[in-house]
XYZ file of C-alpha atoms in Angstrom:
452
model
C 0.000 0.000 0.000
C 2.780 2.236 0.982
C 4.414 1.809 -2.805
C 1.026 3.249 -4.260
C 0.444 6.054 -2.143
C 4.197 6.870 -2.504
C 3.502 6.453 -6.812
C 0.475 8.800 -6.729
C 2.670 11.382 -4.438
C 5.104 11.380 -7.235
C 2.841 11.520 -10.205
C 1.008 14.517 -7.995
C 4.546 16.383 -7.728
C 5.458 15.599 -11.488
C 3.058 17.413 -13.995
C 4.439 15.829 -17.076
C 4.254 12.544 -15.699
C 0.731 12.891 -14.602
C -0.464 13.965 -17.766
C 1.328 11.049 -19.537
C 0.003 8.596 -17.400
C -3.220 10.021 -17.628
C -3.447 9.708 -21.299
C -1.941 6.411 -20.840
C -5.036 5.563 -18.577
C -7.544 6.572 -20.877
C -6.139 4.975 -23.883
C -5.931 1.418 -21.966
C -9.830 2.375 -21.175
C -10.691 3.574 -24.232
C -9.216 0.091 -25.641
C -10.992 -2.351 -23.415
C -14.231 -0.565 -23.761
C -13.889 -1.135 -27.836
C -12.980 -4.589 -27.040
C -16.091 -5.614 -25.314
C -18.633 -3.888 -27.344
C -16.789 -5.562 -30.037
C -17.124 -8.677 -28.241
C -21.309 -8.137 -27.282
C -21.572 -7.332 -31.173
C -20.228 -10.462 -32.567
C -22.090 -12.089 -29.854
C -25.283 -10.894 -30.962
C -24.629 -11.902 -34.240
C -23.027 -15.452 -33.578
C -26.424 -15.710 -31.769
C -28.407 -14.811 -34.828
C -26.691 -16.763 -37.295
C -27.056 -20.035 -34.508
C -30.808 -19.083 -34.766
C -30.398 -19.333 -38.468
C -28.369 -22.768 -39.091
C -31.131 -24.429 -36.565
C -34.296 -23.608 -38.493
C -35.328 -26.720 -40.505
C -35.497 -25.883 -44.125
C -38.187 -27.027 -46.731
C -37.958 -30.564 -47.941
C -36.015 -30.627 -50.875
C -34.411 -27.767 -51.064
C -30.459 -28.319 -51.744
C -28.014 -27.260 -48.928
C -26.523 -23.841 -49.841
C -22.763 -23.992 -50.619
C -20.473 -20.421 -51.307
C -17.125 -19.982 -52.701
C -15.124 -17.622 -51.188
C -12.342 -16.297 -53.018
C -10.223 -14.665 -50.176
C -6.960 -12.718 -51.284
C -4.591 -13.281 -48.476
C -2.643 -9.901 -49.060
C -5.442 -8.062 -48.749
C -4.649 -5.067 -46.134
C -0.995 -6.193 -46.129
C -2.217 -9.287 -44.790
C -5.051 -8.459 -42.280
C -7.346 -9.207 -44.172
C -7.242 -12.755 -43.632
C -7.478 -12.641 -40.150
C -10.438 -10.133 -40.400
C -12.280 -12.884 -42.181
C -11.241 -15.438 -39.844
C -12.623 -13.435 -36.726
C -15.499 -11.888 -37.884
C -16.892 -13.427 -40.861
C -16.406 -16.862 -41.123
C -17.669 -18.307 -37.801
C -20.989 -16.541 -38.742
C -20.665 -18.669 -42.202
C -20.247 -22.282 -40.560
C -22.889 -21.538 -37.951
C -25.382 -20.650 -40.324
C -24.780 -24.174 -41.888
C -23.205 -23.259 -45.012
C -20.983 -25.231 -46.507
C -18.134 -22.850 -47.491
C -15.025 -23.303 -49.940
C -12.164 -21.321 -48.989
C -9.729 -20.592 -52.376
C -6.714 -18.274 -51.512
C -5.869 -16.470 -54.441
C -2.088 -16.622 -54.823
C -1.244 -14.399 -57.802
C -2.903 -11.269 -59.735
C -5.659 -12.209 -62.187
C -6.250 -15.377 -60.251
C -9.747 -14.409 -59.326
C -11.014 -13.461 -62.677
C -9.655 -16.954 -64.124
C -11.859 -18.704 -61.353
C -14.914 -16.585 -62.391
C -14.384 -17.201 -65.964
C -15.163 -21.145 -64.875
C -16.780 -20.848 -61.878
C -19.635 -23.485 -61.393
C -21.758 -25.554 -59.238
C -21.808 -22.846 -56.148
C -24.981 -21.219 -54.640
C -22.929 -17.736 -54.577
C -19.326 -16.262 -54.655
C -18.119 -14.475 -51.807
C -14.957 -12.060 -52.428
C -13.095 -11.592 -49.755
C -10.862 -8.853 -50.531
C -10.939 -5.265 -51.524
C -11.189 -3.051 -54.481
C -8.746 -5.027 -56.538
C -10.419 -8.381 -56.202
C -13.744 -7.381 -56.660
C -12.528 -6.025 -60.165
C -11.169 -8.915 -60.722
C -14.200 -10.848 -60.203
C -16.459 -8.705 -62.112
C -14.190 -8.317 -65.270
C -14.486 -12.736 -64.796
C -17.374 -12.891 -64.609
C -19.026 -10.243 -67.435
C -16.728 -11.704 -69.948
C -18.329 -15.115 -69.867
C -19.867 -16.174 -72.871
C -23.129 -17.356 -70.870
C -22.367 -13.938 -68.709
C -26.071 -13.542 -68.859
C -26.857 -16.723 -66.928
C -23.445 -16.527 -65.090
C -24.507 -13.512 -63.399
C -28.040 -14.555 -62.321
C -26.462 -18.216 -61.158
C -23.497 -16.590 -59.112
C -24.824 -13.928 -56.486
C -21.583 -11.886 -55.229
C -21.276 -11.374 -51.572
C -18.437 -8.856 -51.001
C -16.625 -8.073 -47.374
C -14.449 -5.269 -47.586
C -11.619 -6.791 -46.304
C -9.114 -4.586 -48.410
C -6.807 -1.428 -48.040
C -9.598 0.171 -49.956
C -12.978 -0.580 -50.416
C -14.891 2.242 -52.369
C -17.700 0.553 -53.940
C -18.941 -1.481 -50.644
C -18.048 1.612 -48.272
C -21.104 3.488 -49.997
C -23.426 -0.047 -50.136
C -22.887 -0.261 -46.374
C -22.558 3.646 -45.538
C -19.027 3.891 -44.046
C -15.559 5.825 -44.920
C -12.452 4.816 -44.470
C -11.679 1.240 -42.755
C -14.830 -0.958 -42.074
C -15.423 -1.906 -38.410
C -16.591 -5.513 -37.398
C -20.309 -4.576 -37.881
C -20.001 -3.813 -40.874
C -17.546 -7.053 -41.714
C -20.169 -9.286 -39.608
C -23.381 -7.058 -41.325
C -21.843 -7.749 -44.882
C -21.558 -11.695 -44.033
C -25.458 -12.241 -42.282
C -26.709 -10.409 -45.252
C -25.252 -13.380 -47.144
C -26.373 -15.192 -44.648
C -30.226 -14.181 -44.567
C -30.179 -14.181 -48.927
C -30.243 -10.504 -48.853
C -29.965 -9.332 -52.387
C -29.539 -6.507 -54.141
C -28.397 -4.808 -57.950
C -24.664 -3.882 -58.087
C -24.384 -0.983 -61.508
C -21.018 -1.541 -63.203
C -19.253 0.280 -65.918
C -17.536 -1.322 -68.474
C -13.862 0.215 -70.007
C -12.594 -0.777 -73.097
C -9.589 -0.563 -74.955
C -9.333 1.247 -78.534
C -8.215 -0.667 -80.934
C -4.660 -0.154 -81.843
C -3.918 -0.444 -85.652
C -0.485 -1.650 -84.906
C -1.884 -4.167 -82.655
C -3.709 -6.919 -84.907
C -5.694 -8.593 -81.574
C -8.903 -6.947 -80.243
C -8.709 -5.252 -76.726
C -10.748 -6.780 -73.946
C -13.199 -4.837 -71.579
C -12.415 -4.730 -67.782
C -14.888 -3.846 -65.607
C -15.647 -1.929 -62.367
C -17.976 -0.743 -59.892
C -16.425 2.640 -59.040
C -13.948 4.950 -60.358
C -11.367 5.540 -62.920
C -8.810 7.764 -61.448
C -6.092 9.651 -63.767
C -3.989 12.629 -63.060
C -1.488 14.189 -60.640
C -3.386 13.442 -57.340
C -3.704 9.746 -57.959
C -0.109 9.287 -58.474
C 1.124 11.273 -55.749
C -1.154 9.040 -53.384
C 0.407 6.026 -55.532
C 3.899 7.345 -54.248
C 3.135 7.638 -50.839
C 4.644 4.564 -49.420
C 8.008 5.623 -51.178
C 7.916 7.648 -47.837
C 7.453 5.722 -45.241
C 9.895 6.906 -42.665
C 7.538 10.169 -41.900
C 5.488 7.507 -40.539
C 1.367 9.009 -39.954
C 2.909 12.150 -41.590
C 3.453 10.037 -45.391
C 0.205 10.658 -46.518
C 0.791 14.138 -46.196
C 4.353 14.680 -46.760
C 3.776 12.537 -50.066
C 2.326 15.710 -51.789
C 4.538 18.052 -51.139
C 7.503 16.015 -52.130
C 5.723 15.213 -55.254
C 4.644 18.794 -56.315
C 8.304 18.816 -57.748
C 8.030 15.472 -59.542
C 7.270 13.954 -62.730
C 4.262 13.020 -62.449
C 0.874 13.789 -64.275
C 0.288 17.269 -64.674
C -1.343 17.230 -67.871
C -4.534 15.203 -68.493
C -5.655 16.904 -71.434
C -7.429 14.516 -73.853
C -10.119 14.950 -76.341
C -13.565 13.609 -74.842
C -16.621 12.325 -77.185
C -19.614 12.425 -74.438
C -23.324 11.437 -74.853
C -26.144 12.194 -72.775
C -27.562 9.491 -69.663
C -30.285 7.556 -71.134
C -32.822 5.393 -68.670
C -33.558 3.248 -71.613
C -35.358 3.845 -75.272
C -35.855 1.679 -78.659
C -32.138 2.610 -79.448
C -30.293 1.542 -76.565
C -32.535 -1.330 -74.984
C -33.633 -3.015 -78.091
C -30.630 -5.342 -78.266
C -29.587 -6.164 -75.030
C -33.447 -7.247 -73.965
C -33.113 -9.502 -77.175
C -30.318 -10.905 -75.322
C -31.074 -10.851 -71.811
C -34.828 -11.782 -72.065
C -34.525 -15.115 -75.094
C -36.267 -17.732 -75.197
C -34.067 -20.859 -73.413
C -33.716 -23.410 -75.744
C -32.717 -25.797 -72.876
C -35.527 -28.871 -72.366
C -37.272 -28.519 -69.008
C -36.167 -31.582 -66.612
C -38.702 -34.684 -66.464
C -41.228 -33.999 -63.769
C -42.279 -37.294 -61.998
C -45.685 -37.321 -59.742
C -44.165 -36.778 -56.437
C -42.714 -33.396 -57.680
C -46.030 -32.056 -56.762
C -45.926 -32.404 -53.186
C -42.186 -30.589 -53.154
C -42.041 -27.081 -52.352
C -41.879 -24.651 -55.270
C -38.146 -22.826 -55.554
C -38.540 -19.305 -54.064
C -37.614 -15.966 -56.112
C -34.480 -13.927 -56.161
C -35.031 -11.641 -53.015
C -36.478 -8.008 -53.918
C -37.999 -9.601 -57.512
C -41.700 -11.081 -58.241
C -42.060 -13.701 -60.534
C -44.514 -12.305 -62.762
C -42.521 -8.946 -62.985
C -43.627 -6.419 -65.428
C -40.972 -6.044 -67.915
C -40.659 -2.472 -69.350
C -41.617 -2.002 -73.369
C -38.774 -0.066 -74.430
C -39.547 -0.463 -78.380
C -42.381 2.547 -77.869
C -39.918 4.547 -76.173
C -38.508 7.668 -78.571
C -35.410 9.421 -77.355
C -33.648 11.918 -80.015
C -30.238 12.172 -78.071
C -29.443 8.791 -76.726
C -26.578 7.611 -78.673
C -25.362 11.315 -80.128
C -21.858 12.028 -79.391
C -21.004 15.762 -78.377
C -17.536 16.493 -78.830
C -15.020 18.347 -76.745
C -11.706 19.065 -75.534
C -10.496 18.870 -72.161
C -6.624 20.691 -71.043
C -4.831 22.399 -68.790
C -5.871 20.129 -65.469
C -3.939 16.996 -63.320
C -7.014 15.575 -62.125
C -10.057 13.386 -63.510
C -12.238 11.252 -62.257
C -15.108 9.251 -64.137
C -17.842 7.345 -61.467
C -20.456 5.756 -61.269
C -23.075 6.159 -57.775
C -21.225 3.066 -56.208
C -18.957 6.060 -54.247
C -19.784 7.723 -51.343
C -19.939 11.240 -52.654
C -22.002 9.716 -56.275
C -24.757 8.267 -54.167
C -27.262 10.846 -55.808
C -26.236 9.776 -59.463
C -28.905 7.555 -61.229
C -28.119 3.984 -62.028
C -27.448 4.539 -66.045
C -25.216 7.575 -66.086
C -21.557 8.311 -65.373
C -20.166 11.140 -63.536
C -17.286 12.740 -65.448
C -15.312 15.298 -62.440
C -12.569 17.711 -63.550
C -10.363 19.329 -61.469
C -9.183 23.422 -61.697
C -7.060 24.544 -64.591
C -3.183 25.609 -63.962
C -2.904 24.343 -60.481
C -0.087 25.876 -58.570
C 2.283 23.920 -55.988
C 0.467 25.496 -52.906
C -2.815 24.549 -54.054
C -2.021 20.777 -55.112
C -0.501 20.567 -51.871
C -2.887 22.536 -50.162
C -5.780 19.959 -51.938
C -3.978 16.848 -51.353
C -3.704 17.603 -47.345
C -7.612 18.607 -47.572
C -8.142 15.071 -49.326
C -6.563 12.906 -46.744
C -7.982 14.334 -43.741
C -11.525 14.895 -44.508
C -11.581 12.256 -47.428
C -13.650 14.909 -49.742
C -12.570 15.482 -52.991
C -13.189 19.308 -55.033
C -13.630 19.658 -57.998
C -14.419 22.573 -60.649
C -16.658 21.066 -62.728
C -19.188 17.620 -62.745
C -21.131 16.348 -65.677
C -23.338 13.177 -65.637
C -22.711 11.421 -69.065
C -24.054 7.898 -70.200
C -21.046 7.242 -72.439
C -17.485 8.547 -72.748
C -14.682 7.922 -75.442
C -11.221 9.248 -74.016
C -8.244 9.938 -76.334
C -5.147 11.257 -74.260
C -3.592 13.975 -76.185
C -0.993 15.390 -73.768
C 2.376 13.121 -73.276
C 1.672 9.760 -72.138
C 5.290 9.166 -71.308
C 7.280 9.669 -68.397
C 10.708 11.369 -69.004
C 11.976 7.519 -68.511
C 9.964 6.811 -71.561
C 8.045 4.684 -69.215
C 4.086 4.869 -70.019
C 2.076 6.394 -67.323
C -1.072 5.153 -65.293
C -4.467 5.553 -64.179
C -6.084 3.617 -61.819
C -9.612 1.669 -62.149
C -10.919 0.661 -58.640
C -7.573 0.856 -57.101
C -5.777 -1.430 -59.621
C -3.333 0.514 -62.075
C -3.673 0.225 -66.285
C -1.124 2.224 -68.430
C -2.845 5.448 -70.261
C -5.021 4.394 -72.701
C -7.451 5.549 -75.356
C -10.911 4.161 -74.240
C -14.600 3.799 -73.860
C -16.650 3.880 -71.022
C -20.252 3.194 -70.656
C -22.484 1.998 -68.075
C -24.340 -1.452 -67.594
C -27.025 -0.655 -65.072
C -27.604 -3.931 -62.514
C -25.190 -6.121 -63.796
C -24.622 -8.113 -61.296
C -26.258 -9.358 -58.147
C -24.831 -8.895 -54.588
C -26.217 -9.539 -51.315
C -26.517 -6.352 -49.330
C -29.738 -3.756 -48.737
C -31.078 -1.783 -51.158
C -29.995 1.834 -48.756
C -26.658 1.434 -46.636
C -27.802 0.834 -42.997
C -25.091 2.375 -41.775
C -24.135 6.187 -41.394
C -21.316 6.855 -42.336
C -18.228 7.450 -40.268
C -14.326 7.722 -40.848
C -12.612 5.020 -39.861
């Protein structure tokens, strides 16, 4: 007793050690209060998913069975232990059988998708990245059609960055366990929903005799001097917290993309008209030449398979050969210069969630930005995580064509990124495909959003 009341005397006669140990104190609380609500959260929804795995289930209807393609260097590495802790206990005591496949090099996940087969659903496990890589595997199917309405996506933003899911669920910056466990029960409880995704393709090169693939993504295409100063940020590492910042200023004197001038052929957002809608509904809505299975007598006492969650079966398709619209499909020329910063989105971002489901958002930044301001931006960008911009147009289809140098002074080709993942500089075309894919989440983030 003597050795604590002789402690306390000489925190009381030291100011600097009593505030120290004072903040000391309140971080250890601080801690162990997150800790166990953490702990009463995943509690409540062990409990719940329990409930679920030990409700009896219809006579013959087939045991549900997921994928999950989980990319093991996903959050340098934490990602695989976020899945382990928070979302796949609530998996196995739900009574799914799950199939764990580590991806072990890039493109690995959009081979599996290209082949993927006899699964109830796909669950990536990963971030921005993956889920690129499974959508780009998936849309280029041949039977992409079917592929997509066989192969629900559940996606747990397990990833450095996670754009796309942070504005399904409502939060910024890193997801807390509610929102890992929330992601995994809605899998859990078949809660689906319409992921938009916009496709980018290639122009064809005439020196280049084979035809450019599409590559799809559900957020943003990123290009100018902002992206690649973030990019460089890790080149900086011994500031520590202070890289994020510092990687700005040491980049406003760097070769890097200052011009992003490119000549832009935009048309106007169209919900959907004889011109546009005509071909795909051919597509999506054919008659299935496939022979309907042998029904025996006893069929009749099964139960009858339920719909996909938030559709009827009878639902009213639209009649879009009556519908007239002049300016879907006319190209409008222009020319864009003088800026380091452009962004093309689609609603799947936090700050798009106002955009409607067929139109693009095309977001230029200021002409002739000085040092002071880029560096002034970039600070304002990593601490509040809002981006400004001069000028925003919703288009429904954009053809790029880079006219400023697309080399670096190493004669190295510069980049953009698409959802995080980086391309070289490119001619291109971007369009939308509204609800291309299914994934199991709410149809309004039940979240609010925070920064994590």
């Amino acid at each position: 007793m003597s050795r604590i009341i002789k402690f306390f005397n000489v925190l009381r006669r030291n100011p600097k050690k009593s505030i120290f140990f004072s903040a000391l104190l309140a971080g250890g609380i601080n801690f162990v209060k997150s800790k166990y609500e953490e702990k009463q959260i995943m509690r409540a929804f062990c409990e719940e998913a329990m409930l679920y795995g030990e409700c009896s289930k219809p006579l013959g209807e087939p045991d549900r069975h997921v994928t999950v393609l989980l990319n093991p260097a996903a959050k340098n590495g934490k990602g695989k232990i976020f899945f382990d802790r928070y979302c796949a206990p609530l998996l196995y005591l739900a009574g799914i059988k799950v199939a764990i496949v580590k991806t072990e090099h890039e493109g690995q996940a959009r081979d599996l998708m290209e082949i993927m087969d006899n699964t109830s659903a796909v669950v990536v496990a990963g971030g921005d990245g993956t889920l690129g890589e499974v959508l780009t595997g998936l849309l280029r199917r041949v039977d992409h059609i079917d592929a997509t309405q066989k192969l629900p996506l559940g996606i747990l933003p397990l990833g450095s960055t996670n754009t796309a899911m942070s504005a399904v669920w409502g939060f910024r910056g890193n997801p807390k366990p509610q929102h890992l466990a929330a992601a995994t029960m809605a899998i859990v409880h078949d809660i689906k929903r319409p992921l938009d995704v916009m496709e980018i393709t290639p122009l064809q090169n005439p020196e280049v005799e084979a035809v450019p693939k599409p590559v799809y993504a559900a957020s943003t295409v990123e290009w100018g001097a902002y992206r690649d100063a973030y990019e460089r940020k890790d080149t900086y590492w011994y500031w520590s917290v202070l890289k994020k910042y510092m990687t700005y200023v040491f980049s406003s004197y760097k070769d890097i993309t200052w011009d992003c001038s490119a000549e832009v052929e935009i048309s106007a957002p169209c919900s959907g008209c004889s011109r546009c809608r005509m071909n795909t509904d051919h597509e999506e809505f054919k008659k299935d030449d496939t022979p309907e299975p042998l029904r025996r007598w006893w069929m009749a006492y099964l139960p009858k398979p339920q719909p996909v969650s938030g559709t009827t079966p009878d639902e009213e398709k639209v009649d879009y050969s009556s519908i007239i619209n002049e300016d879907c499909g006319v190209l409008h020329k222009s020319t864009i210069s003088s800026i380091c910063d452009l962004n093309i989105s689609t609603r799947n971002t936090p700050h798009s969630l106002g955009v409607s489901n067929y139109a693009l958002v095309l977001k230029t930044g200021p002409p002739s930005i000085g040092v002071l301001e880029f560096i002034k931006e970039g600070w304002r960008r990593e601490w509040n995580s809002c981006k400004n911009y001069s000028a925003e147009t919703a288009v429904g289809e954009i053809t790029l064509r880079p006219t400023g140098n697309t080399k670096t002074e190493k004669g190295i080709d510069r980049e953009l990124s698409i959802d995080s993942e980086t391309f070289e500089v490119r001619p291109m075309k971007i369009k939308m495909k509204p609800s291309a894919v299914t994934i199991f989440a709410p149809l309004s983030p039940p979240f609010n959003a925070h920064v994590g």
